[in-house]
Tab-separated table of C-alpha atoms in Angstrom:
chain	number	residue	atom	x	y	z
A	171	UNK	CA	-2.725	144.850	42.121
A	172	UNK	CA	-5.338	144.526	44.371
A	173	UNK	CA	-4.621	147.009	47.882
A	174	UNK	CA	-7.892	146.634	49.572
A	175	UNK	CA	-8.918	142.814	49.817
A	176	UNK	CA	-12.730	143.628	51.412
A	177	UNK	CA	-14.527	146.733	52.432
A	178	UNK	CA	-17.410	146.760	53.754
A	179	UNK	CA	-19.990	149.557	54.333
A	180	UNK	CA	-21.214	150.256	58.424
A	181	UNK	CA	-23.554	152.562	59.554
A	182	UNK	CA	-22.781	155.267	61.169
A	183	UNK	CA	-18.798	154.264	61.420
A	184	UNK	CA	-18.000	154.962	57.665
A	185	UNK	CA	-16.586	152.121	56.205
A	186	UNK	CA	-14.400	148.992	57.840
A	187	UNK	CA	-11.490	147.755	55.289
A	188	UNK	CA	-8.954	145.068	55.070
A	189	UNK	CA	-5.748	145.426	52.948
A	190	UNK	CA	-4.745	142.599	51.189
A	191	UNK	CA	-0.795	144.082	52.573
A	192	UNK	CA	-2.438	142.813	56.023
A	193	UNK	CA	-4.245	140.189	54.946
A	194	UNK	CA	-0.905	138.387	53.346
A	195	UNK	CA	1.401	139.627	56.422
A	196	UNK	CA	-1.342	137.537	58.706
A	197	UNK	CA	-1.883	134.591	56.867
A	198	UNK	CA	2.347	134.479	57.024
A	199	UNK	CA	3.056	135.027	60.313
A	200	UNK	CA	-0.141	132.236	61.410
A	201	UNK	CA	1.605	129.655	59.104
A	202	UNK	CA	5.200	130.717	60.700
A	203	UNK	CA	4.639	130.257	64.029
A	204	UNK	CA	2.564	126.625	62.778
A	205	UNK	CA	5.992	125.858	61.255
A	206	UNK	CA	7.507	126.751	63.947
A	207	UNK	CA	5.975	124.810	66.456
A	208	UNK	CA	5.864	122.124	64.083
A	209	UNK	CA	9.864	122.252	63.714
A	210	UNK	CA	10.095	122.625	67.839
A	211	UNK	CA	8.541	119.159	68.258
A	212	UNK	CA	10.411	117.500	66.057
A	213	UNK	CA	13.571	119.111	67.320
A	214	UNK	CA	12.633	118.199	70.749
A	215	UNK	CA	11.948	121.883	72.202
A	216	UNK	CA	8.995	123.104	73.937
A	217	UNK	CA	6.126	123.736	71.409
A	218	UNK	CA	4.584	126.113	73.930
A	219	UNK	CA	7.890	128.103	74.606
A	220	UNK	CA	8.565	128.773	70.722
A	221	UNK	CA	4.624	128.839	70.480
A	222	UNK	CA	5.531	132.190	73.078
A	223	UNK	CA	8.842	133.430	71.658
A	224	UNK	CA	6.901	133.877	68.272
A	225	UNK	CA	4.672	135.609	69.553
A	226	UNK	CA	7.269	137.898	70.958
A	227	UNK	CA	9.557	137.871	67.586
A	228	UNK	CA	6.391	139.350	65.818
A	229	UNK	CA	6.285	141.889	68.071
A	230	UNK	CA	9.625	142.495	67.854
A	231	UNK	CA	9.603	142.593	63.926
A	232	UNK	CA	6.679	144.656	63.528
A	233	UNK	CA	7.939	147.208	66.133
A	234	UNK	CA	11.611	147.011	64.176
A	235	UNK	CA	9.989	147.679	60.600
A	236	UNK	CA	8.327	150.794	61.998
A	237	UNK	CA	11.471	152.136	63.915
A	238	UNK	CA	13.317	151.350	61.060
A	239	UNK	CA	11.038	153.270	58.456
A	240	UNK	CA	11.197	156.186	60.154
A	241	UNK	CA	14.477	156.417	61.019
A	242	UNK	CA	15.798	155.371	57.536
A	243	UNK	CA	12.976	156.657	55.213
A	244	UNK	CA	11.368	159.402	56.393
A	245	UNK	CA	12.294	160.956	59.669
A	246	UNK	CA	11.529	164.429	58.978
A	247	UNK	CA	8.150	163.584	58.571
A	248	UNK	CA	7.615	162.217	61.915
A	249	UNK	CA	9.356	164.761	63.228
A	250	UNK	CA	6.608	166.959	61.877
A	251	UNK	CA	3.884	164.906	63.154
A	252	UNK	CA	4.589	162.436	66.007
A	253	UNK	CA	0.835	161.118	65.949
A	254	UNK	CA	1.541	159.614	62.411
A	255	UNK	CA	4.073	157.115	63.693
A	256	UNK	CA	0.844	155.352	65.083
A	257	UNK	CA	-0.674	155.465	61.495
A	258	UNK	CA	0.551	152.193	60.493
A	259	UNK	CA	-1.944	151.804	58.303
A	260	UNK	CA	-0.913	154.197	55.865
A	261	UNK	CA	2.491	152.155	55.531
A	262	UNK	CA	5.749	152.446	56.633
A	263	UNK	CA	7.271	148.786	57.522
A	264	UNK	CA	11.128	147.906	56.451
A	265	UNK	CA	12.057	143.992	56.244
A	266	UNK	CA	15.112	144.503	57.335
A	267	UNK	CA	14.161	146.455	60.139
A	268	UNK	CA	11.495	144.066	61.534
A	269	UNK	CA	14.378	141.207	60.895
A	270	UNK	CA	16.574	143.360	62.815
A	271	UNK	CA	13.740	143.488	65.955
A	272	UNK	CA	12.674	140.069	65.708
A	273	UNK	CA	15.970	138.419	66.021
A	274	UNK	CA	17.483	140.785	68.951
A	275	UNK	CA	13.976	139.127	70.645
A	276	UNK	CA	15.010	135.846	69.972
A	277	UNK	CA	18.871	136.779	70.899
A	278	UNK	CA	17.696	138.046	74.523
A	279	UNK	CA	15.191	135.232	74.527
A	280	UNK	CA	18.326	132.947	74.239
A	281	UNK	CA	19.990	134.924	77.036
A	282	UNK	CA	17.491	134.338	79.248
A	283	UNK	CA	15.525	130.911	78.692
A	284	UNK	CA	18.446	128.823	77.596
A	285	UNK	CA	18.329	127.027	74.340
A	286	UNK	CA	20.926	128.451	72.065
A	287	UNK	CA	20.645	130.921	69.641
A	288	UNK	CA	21.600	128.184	66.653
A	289	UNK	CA	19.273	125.916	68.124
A	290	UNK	CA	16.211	128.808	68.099
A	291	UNK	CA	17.743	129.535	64.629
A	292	UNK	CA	17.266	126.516	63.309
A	293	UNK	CA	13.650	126.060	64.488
A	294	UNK	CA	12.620	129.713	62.808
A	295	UNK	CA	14.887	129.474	59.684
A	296	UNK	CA	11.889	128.112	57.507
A	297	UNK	CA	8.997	130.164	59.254
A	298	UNK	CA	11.236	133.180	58.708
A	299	UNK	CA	11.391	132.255	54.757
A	300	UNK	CA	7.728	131.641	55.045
A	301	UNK	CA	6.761	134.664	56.329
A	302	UNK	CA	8.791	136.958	53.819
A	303	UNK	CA	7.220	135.133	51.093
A	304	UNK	CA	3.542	136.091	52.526
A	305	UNK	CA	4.805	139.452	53.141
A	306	UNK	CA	5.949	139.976	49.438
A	307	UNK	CA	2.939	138.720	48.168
A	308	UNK	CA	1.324	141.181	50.328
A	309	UNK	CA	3.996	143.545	49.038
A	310	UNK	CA	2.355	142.986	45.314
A	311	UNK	CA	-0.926	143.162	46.120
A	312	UNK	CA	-0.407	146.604	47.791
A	313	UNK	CA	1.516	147.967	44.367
A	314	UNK	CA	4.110	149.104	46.546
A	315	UNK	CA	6.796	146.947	45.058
C-alpha cells in the first residue's frame, strides 16, 4: 500500500503530491481512450469522434462517481459542508456511479451523432474493462479496498 506515489517539497507553496489512486485512474483512462480509438478504426468509425466522446464519457464518469458518493455514501456530510463536494481529493468516487454517468454520455451521444448505442458499445467494451482494472489497482495502492 503505497497512497502517495511522489511528493515533492516547493517553496513557499508547501508541498505538491501525486496519489498513486490518481496516478493509476490516469494511466487507465490514457490507455482506454488508445483502445478505443484503436477499436474505432478497425470497426470503421471515426477515430476523432470516439477520440471526442471519450473525452466526454470521462467526464461523465468522474462527475457520476462523485454524485453518486454523495448521494449514496455520505450525504449528510455534504449537506454540512457544500465546499467539500469540490474536495475530490480527499476521496469520494463510486464505480458504479461514474459507469452510470459515462454511459448516459455515450447514450445521448448516440441520440444525437448517430452510430448506435451497440455499435459505441462495442468499441468501449474493452477500454471500459481496461480502465476498471487501472482504477482497482489504484484502488490498492490507496488501501482503500
Amino acid at each position: 500500500m503505497q497512497p502517495w506515489l511522489l511528493r515533492i517539497p516547493a517553496p513557499g507553496v508547501g508541498e505538491i503530491a501525486i496519489s498513486s489512486y490518481f496516478f493509476w485512474m490516469l494511466l487507465g483512462c490514457v490507455l482506454a481512450v488508445e483502445i478505443a480509438v484503436r477499436e474505432a478504426r478497425r470497426s470503421g468509425e471515426s477515430p476523432r469522434a470516439i477520440l471526442r466522446l471519450s473525452g466526454l464519457a470521462i467526464l461523465g464518469g468522474l462527475v457520476g462517481a462523485r454524485v453518486l458518493h454523495v448521494v449514496a455514501v455520505a450525504p449528510g456530510a455534504y449537506l454540512a459542508d457544500p465546499l467539500r463536494l469540490l474536495r475530490v481529493w480527499e476521496g469520494g468516487m463510486v464505480f458504479y456511479g461514474g459507469f452510470l454517468g459515462g454511459l448516459a454520455v455515450v447514450f445521448a451521444w448516440s441520440r444525437l451523432h448517430g452510430p448506435s448505442f451497440g455499435r459505441l458499445g462495442d468499441v468501449f467494451a474493452a477500454p471500459l474493462m481496461m480502465g476498471l482494472a487501472f482504477g482497482r489497482i489504484g484502488c490498492l495502492s490507496a488501501g482503500c479496498c
